[in-house]
mmCIF file of C-alpha atoms and ligand atoms in Angstrom:
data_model
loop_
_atom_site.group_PDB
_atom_site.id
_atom_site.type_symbol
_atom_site.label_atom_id
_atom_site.label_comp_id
_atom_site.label_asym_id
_atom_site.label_seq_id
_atom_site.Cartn_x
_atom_site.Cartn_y
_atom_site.Cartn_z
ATOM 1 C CA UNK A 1 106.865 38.493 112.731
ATOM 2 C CA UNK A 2 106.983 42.167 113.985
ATOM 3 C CA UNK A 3 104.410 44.061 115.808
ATOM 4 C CA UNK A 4 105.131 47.622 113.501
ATOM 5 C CA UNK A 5 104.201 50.704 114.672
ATOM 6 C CA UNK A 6 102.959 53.252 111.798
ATOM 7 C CA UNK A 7 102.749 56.881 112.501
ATOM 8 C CA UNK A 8 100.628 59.029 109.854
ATOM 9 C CA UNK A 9 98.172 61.428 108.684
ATOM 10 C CA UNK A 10 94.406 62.400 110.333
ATOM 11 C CA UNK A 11 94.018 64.854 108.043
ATOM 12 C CA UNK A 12 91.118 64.446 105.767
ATOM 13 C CA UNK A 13 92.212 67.225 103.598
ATOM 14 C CA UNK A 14 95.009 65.037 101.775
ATOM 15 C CA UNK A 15 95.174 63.704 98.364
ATOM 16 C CA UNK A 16 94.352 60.194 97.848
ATOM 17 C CA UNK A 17 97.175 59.097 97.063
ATOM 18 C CA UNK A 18 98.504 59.129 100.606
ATOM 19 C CA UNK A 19 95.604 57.080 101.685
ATOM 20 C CA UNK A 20 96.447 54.723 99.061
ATOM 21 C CA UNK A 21 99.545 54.577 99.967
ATOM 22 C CA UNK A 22 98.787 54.129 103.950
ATOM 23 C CA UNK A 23 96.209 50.623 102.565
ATOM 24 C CA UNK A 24 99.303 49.579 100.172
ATOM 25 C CA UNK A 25 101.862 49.397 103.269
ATOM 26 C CA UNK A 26 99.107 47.837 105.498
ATOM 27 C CA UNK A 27 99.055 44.929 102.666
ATOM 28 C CA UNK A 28 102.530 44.688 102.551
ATOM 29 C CA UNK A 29 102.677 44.099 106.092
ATOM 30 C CA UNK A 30 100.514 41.362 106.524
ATOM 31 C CA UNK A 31 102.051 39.761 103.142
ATOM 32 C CA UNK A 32 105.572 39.741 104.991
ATOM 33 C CA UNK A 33 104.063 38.384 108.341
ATOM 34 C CA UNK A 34 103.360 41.521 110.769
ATOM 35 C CA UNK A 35 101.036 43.011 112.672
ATOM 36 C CA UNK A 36 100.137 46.908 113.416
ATOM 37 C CA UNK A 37 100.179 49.197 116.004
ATOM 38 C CA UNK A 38 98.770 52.800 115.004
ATOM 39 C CA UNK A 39 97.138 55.769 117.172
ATOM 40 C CA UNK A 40 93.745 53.972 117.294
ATOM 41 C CA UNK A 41 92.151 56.539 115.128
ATOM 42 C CA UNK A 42 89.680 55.426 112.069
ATOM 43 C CA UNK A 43 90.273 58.549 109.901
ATOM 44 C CA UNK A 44 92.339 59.344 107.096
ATOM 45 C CA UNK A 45 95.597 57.612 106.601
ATOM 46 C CA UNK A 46 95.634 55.846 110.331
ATOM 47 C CA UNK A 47 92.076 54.043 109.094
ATOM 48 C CA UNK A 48 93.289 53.402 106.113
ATOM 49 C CA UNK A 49 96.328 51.388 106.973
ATOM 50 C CA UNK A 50 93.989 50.089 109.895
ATOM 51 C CA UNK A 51 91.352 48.698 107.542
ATOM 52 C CA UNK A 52 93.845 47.417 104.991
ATOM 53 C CA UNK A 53 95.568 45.274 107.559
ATOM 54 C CA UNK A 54 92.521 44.021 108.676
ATOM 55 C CA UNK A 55 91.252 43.152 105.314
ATOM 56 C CA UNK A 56 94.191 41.141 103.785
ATOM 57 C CA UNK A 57 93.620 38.914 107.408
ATOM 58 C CA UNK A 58 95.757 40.615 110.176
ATOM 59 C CA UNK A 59 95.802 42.261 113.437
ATOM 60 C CA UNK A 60 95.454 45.618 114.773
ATOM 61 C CA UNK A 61 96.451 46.883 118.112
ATOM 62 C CA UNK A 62 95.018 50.823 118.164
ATOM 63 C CA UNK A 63 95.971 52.964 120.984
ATOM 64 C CA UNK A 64 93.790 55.702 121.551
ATOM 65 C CA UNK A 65 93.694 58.809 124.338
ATOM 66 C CA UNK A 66 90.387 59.038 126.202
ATOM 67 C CA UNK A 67 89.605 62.490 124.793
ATOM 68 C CA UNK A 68 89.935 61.749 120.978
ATOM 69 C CA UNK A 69 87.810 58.422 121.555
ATOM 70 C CA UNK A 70 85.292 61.273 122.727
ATOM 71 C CA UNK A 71 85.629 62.704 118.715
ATOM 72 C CA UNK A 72 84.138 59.586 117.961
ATOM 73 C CA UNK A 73 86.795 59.034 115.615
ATOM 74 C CA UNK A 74 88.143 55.800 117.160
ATOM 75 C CA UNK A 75 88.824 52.366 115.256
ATOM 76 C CA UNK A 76 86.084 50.463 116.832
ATOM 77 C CA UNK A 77 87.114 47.799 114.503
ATOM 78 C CA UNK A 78 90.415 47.251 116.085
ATOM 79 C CA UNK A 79 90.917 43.483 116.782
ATOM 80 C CA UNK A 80 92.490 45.252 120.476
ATOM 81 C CA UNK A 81 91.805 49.122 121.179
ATOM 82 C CA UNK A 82 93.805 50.420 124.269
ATOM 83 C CA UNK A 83 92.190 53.066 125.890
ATOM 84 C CA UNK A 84 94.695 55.594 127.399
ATOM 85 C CA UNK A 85 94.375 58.463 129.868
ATOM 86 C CA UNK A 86 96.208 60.570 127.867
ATOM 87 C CA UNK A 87 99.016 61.606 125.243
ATOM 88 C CA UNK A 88 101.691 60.536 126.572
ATOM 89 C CA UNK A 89 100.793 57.286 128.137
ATOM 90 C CA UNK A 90 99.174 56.882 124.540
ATOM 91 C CA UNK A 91 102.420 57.262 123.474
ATOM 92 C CA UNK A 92 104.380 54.876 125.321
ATOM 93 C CA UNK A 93 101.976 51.962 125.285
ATOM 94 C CA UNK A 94 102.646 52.613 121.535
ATOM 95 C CA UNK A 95 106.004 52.226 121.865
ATOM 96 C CA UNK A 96 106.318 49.552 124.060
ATOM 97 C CA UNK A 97 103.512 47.433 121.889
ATOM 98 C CA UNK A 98 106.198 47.883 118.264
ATOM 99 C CA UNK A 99 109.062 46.214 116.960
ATOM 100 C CA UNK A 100 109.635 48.537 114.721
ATOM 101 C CA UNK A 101 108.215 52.339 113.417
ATOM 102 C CA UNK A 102 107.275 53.588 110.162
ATOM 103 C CA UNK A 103 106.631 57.008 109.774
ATOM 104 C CA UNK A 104 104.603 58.256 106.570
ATOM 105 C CA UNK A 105 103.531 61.387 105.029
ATOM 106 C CA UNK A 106 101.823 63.444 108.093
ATOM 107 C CA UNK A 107 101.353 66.309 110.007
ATOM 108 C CA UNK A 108 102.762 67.740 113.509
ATOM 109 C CA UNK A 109 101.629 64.736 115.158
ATOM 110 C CA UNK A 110 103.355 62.365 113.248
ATOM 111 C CA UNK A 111 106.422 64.630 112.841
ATOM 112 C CA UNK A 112 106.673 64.563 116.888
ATOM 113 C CA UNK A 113 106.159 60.924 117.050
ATOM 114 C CA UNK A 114 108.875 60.359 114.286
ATOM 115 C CA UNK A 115 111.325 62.683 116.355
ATOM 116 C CA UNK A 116 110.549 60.943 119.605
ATOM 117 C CA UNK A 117 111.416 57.561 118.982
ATOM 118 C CA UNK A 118 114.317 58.651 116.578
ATOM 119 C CA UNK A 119 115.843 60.675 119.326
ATOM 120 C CA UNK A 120 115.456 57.919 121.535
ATOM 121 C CA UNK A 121 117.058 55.608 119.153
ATOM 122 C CA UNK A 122 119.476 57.747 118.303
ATOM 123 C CA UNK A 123 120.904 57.883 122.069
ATOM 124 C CA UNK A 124 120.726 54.351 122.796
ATOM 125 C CA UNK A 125 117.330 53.749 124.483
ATOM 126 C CA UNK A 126 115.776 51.462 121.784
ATOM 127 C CA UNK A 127 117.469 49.250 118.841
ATOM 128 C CA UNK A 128 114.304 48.744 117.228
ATOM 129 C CA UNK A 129 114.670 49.809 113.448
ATOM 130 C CA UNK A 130 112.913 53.149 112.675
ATOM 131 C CA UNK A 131 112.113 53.648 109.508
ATOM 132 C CA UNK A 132 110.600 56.432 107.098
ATOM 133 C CA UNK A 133 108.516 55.561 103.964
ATOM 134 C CA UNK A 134 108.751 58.954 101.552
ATOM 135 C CA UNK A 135 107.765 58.400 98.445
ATOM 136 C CA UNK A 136 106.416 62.290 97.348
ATOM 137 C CA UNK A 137 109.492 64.023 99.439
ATOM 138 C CA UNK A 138 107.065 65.071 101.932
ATOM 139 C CA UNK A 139 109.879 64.693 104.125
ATOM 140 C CA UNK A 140 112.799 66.259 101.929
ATOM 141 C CA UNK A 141 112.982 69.517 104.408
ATOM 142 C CA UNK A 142 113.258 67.836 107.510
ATOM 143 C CA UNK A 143 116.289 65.403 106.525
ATOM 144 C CA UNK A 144 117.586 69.348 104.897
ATOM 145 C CA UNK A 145 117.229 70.741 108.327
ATOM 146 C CA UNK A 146 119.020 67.835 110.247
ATOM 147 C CA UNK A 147 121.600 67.666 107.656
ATOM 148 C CA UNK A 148 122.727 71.359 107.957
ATOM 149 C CA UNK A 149 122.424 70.659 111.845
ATOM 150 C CA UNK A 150 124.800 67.902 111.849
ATOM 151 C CA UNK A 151 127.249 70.018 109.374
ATOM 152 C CA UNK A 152 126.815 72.942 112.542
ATOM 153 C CA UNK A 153 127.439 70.615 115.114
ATOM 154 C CA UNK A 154 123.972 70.401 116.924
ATOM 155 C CA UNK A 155 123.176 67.038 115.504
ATOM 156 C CA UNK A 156 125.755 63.930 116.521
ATOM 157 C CA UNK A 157 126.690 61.934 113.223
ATOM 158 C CA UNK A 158 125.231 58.854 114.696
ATOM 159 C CA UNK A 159 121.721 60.421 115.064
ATOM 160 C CA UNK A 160 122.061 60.166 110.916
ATOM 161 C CA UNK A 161 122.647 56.103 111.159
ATOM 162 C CA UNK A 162 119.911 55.173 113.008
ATOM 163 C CA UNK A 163 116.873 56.279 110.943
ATOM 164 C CA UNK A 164 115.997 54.179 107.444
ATOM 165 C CA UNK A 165 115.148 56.672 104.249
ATOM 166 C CA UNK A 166 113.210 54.983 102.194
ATOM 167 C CA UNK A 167 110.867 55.425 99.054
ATOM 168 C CA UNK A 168 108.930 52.375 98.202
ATOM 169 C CA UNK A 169 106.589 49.967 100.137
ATOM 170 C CA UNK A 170 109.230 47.180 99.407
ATOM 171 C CA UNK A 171 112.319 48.836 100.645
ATOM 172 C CA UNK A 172 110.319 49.903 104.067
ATOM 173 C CA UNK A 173 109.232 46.532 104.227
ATOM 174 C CA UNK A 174 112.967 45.224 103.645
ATOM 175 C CA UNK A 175 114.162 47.588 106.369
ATOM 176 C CA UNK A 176 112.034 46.188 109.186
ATOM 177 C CA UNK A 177 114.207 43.247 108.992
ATOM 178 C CA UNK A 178 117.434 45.095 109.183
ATOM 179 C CA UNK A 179 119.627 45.190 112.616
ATOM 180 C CA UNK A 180 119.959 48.505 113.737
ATOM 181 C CA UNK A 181 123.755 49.990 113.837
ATOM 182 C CA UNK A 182 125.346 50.285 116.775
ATOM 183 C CA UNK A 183 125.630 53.853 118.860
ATOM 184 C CA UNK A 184 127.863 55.187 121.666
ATOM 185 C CA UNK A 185 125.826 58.167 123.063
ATOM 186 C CA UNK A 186 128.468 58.887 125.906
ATOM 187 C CA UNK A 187 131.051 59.678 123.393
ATOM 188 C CA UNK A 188 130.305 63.302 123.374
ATOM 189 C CA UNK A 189 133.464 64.207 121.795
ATOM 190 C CA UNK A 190 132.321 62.971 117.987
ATOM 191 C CA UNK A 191 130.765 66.111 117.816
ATOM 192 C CA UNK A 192 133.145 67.606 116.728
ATOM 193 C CA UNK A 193 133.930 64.977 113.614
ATOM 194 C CA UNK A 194 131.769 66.683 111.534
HETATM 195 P P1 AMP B 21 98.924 64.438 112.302
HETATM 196 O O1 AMP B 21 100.185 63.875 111.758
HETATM 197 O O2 AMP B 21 99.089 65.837 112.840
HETATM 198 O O3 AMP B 21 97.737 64.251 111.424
HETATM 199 O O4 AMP B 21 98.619 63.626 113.613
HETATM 200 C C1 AMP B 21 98.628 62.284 113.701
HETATM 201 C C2 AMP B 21 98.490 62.022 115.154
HETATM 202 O O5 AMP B 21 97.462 62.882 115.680
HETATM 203 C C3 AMP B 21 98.027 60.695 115.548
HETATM 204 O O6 AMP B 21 99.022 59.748 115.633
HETATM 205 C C4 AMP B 21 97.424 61.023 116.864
HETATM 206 O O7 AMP B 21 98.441 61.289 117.796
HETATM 207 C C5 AMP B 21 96.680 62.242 116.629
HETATM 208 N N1 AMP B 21 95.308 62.110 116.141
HETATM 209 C C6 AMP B 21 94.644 63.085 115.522
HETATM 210 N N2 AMP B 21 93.418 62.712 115.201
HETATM 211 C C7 AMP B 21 93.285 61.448 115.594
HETATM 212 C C8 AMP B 21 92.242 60.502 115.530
HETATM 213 N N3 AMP B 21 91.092 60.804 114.960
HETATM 214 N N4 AMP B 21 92.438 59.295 116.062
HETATM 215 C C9 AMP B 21 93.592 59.009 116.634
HETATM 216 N N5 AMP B 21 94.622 59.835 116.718
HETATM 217 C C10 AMP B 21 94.484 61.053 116.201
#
Protein backbone atom coordinates (compact mmCIF):
# COMPACT_ATOMS: atom_id res chain seq x y z
CA UNK A 1 0.00 0.00 0.00
CA UNK A 2 1.13 3.60 -0.94
CA UNK A 3 0.25 6.78 0.68
CA UNK A 4 -0.21 8.79 -3.10
CA UNK A 5 -0.03 12.21 -3.31
CA UNK A 6 -2.49 13.81 -6.08
CA UNK A 7 -1.95 17.29 -7.25
CA UNK A 8 -5.03 18.93 -9.23
CA UNK A 9 -7.50 21.44 -10.11
CA UNK A 10 -9.52 24.17 -7.60
CA UNK A 11 -10.96 25.61 -10.29
CA UNK A 12 -14.66 25.44 -10.38
CA UNK A 13 -14.80 26.69 -13.85
CA UNK A 14 -13.77 23.18 -15.44
CA UNK A 15 -15.73 20.74 -17.36
CA UNK A 16 -16.98 17.79 -15.62
CA UNK A 17 -15.24 15.59 -16.99
CA UNK A 18 -12.10 16.43 -15.04
CA UNK A 19 -14.00 16.04 -11.88
CA UNK A 20 -15.03 12.76 -13.04
CA UNK A 21 -12.00 11.89 -13.77
CA UNK A 22 -10.35 13.19 -10.28
CA UNK A 23 -13.53 10.55 -8.35
CA UNK A 24 -12.49 7.71 -11.05
CA UNK A 25 -8.64 7.79 -9.91
CA UNK A 26 -9.71 8.18 -6.21
CA UNK A 27 -11.63 4.66 -6.83
CA UNK A 28 -8.90 3.21 -8.44
CA UNK A 29 -6.78 3.92 -5.63
CA UNK A 30 -8.51 2.45 -2.95
CA UNK A 31 -9.36 -0.68 -5.36
CA UNK A 32 -5.43 -1.25 -5.66
CA UNK A 33 -4.82 -0.70 -1.83
CA UNK A 34 -3.73 3.13 -1.26
CA UNK A 35 -4.39 5.91 0.50
CA UNK A 36 -4.36 9.86 -0.45
CA UNK A 37 -2.64 12.76 0.30
CA UNK A 38 -4.07 16.02 -1.53
CA UNK A 39 -3.89 19.93 -0.63
CA UNK A 40 -6.72 19.59 1.95
CA UNK A 41 -9.05 21.59 -0.14
CA UNK A 42 -12.92 20.37 -0.67
CA UNK A 43 -13.44 22.10 -4.07
CA UNK A 44 -13.32 21.07 -7.49
CA UNK A 45 -11.11 18.27 -8.54
CA UNK A 46 -9.07 18.06 -4.96
CA UNK A 47 -12.82 17.28 -3.30
CA UNK A 48 -13.61 15.24 -5.74
CA UNK A 49 -10.82 12.75 -5.56
CA UNK A 50 -11.13 13.48 -1.68
CA UNK A 51 -14.74 12.34 -1.47
CA UNK A 52 -14.31 9.45 -3.88
CA UNK A 53 -11.60 7.92 -1.77
CA UNK A 54 -13.52 8.28 1.11
CA UNK A 55 -16.57 6.76 -0.33
CA UNK A 56 -15.24 3.45 -1.85
CA UNK A 57 -13.79 3.02 2.16
CA UNK A 58 -10.31 4.75 2.34
CA UNK A 59 -8.25 7.33 3.90
CA UNK A 60 -7.48 10.85 3.39
CA UNK A 61 -4.63 12.80 4.75
CA UNK A 62 -5.44 16.73 3.53
CA UNK A 63 -2.86 19.27 4.09
CA UNK A 64 -4.07 22.60 4.19
CA UNK A 65 -2.28 26.33 4.75
CA UNK A 66 -3.86 28.34 7.57
CA UNK A 67 -5.03 31.09 5.21
CA UNK A 68 -7.03 28.97 2.63
CA UNK A 69 -8.69 27.02 5.69
CA UNK A 70 -9.82 30.78 6.34
CA UNK A 71 -11.75 30.47 2.54
CA UNK A 72 -13.66 28.01 4.22
CA UNK A 73 -12.91 25.77 1.52
CA UNK A 74 -11.19 23.06 3.60
CA UNK A 75 -12.02 19.16 3.57
CA UNK A 76 -13.49 19.02 6.96
CA UNK A 77 -14.22 15.52 6.07
CA UNK A 78 -10.67 14.47 5.94
CA UNK A 79 -10.17 11.28 8.06
CA UNK A 80 -6.61 13.60 9.15
CA UNK A 81 -6.44 17.44 8.09
CA UNK A 82 -2.92 18.99 8.77
CA UNK A 83 -3.07 22.42 9.42
CA UNK A 84 0.04 24.29 8.10
CA UNK A 85 1.45 27.78 8.64
CA UNK A 86 1.95 28.26 5.28
CA UNK A 87 2.79 27.24 1.52
CA UNK A 88 5.64 25.87 1.76
CA UNK A 89 5.55 23.92 4.92
CA UNK A 90 2.12 22.84 3.25
CA UNK A 91 4.17 21.67 0.75
CA UNK A 92 6.63 19.59 2.35
CA UNK A 93 4.42 17.87 4.89
CA UNK A 94 2.85 16.86 1.51
CA UNK A 95 5.73 15.49 0.35
CA UNK A 96 7.03 13.85 3.12
CA UNK A 97 3.33 12.20 3.90
CA UNK A 98 3.44 10.36 -0.24
CA UNK A 99 4.87 7.46 -1.73
CA UNK A 100 4.23 8.47 -4.78
CA UNK A 101 2.63 11.79 -6.93
CA UNK A 102 0.09 12.03 -9.48
CA UNK A 103 -0.38 15.08 -11.14
CA UNK A 104 -3.77 15.71 -13.14
CA UNK A 105 -5.28 18.24 -15.30
CA UNK A 106 -4.72 21.71 -13.25
CA UNK A 107 -3.75 25.05 -13.04
CA UNK A 108 -0.46 27.06 -11.84
CA UNK A 109 -0.67 25.44 -8.63
CA UNK A 110 -0.58 22.10 -9.68
CA UNK A 111 1.86 22.86 -12.54
CA UNK A 112 4.40 24.17 -9.66
CA UNK A 113 3.78 21.25 -7.52
CA UNK A 114 4.33 18.83 -10.55
CA UNK A 115 7.71 20.74 -11.33
CA UNK A 116 8.82 20.67 -7.73
CA UNK A 117 8.88 17.21 -6.94
CA UNK A 118 9.93 16.30 -10.60
CA UNK A 119 12.93 18.51 -10.31
CA UNK A 120 13.67 17.05 -7.16
CA UNK A 121 13.40 13.64 -8.52
CA UNK A 122 15.04 14.35 -11.34
CA UNK A 123 18.39 15.33 -9.33
CA UNK A 124 18.38 12.59 -6.98
CA UNK A 125 16.55 13.84 -3.84
CA UNK A 126 13.54 11.43 -3.96
CA UNK A 127 13.03 7.87 -5.83
CA UNK A 128 9.48 7.94 -5.26
CA UNK A 129 7.68 7.38 -8.72
CA UNK A 130 6.08 10.61 -10.10
CA UNK A 131 3.64 10.18 -12.28
CA UNK A 132 1.24 12.25 -14.69
CA UNK A 133 -2.33 11.09 -15.57
CA UNK A 134 -3.26 13.08 -19.11
CA UNK A 135 -5.91 11.83 -20.65
CA UNK A 136 -7.32 15.27 -22.72
CA UNK A 137 -3.47 16.47 -23.50
CA UNK A 138 -3.90 19.11 -21.04
CA UNK A 139 -0.38 18.60 -20.58
CA UNK A 140 0.84 18.16 -24.34
CA UNK A 141 2.69 21.81 -24.21
CA UNK A 142 4.58 21.37 -21.25
CA UNK A 143 6.26 17.86 -22.21
CA UNK A 144 6.70 20.25 -25.95
CA UNK A 145 8.51 22.82 -23.95
CA UNK A 146 10.83 20.37 -21.97
CA UNK A 147 11.41 18.40 -25.00
CA UNK A 148 12.80 21.32 -27.13
CA UNK A 149 14.75 22.22 -23.80
CA UNK A 150 16.46 19.01 -23.56
CA UNK A 151 17.18 19.11 -27.57
CA UNK A 152 18.91 22.93 -26.48
CA UNK A 153 20.71 21.62 -23.75
CA UNK A 154 18.93 23.28 -20.69
CA UNK A 155 17.18 20.13 -19.70
CA UNK A 156 19.61 16.91 -18.65
CA UNK A 157 18.29 13.67 -20.52
CA UNK A 158 17.71 12.03 -17.24
CA UNK A 159 15.21 14.74 -16.08
CA UNK A 160 13.06 12.91 -19.15
CA UNK A 161 13.34 9.27 -17.26
CA UNK A 162 12.11 10.07 -14.16
CA UNK A 163 8.54 11.33 -14.77
CA UNK A 164 5.63 8.56 -15.89
CA UNK A 165 3.30 9.87 -19.05
CA UNK A 166 0.40 8.33 -18.80
CA UNK A 167 -3.28 8.40 -20.21
CA UNK A 168 -5.60 6.11 -18.42
CA UNK A 169 -6.58 5.53 -14.72
CA UNK A 170 -5.09 1.94 -15.13
CA UNK A 171 -1.73 2.75 -16.50
CA UNK A 172 -1.28 5.60 -13.57
CA UNK A 173 -2.35 3.10 -11.29
CA UNK A 174 0.24 0.47 -12.84
CA UNK A 175 2.98 3.09 -12.57
CA UNK A 176 2.77 3.62 -8.82
CA UNK A 177 4.18 0.25 -8.54
CA UNK A 178 7.06 0.81 -10.84
CA UNK A 179 10.83 1.37 -9.41
CA UNK A 180 12.03 4.53 -10.37
CA UNK A 181 15.28 4.55 -12.82
CA UNK A 182 18.30 5.31 -11.57
CA UNK A 183 20.03 9.05 -11.93
CA UNK A 184 23.58 10.45 -11.59
CA UNK A 185 22.98 14.24 -11.07
CA UNK A 186 26.83 14.97 -10.59
CA UNK A 187 27.54 13.86 -14.04
CA UNK A 188 27.22 17.26 -15.48
CA UNK A 189 28.94 16.39 -18.57
CA UNK A 190 25.70 14.34 -20.21
CA UNK A 191 24.60 17.54 -21.14
CA UNK A 192 26.02 17.63 -23.80
CA UNK A 193 24.64 13.96 -25.16
CA UNK A 194 21.82 15.44 -26.49
P1 LIG B 1 -4.55 25.09 -9.29
O1 LIG B 1 -3.89 23.97 -10.01
O2 LIG B 1 -3.99 26.44 -9.66
O3 LIG B 1 -6.03 25.02 -9.28
O4 LIG B 1 -4.10 24.96 -7.79
C1 LIG B 1 -4.15 23.82 -7.07
C2 LIG B 1 -3.45 24.16 -5.81
O5 LIG B 1 -3.90 25.45 -5.36
C3 LIG B 1 -3.70 23.31 -4.66
O6 LIG B 1 -2.92 22.18 -4.60
C4 LIG B 1 -3.40 24.28 -3.57
O7 LIG B 1 -2.01 24.49 -3.50
C5 LIG B 1 -4.04 25.51 -3.99
N1 LIG B 1 -5.45 25.69 -3.63
C6 LIG B 1 -6.26 26.54 -4.25
N2 LIG B 1 -7.47 26.53 -3.72
C7 LIG B 1 -7.46 25.62 -2.75
C8 LIG B 1 -8.42 25.14 -1.84
N3 LIG B 1 -9.66 25.59 -1.86
N4 LIG B 1 -8.05 24.21 -0.95
C9 LIG B 1 -6.81 23.77 -0.94
N5 LIG B 1 -5.86 24.16 -1.77
C10 LIG B 1 -6.17 25.08 -2.68
Amino acid sequence: MAAVCVYCSSSDAIDKKYIELAAELGAALVEDGHSLVTGGGAVSMMGAIARSVRSHGGHTLGVIPQALLEFEVGDREADELVVTPDMRTRKAAMDNASDAFIALPGGIGTLEELLEVWTAASLAMHAKPVIVLDPFGDFAPLREMVDSLKHRGFVRPTALNVIEWTTTVEEAIKAIHRPAPEVFPLEHNEVRDV
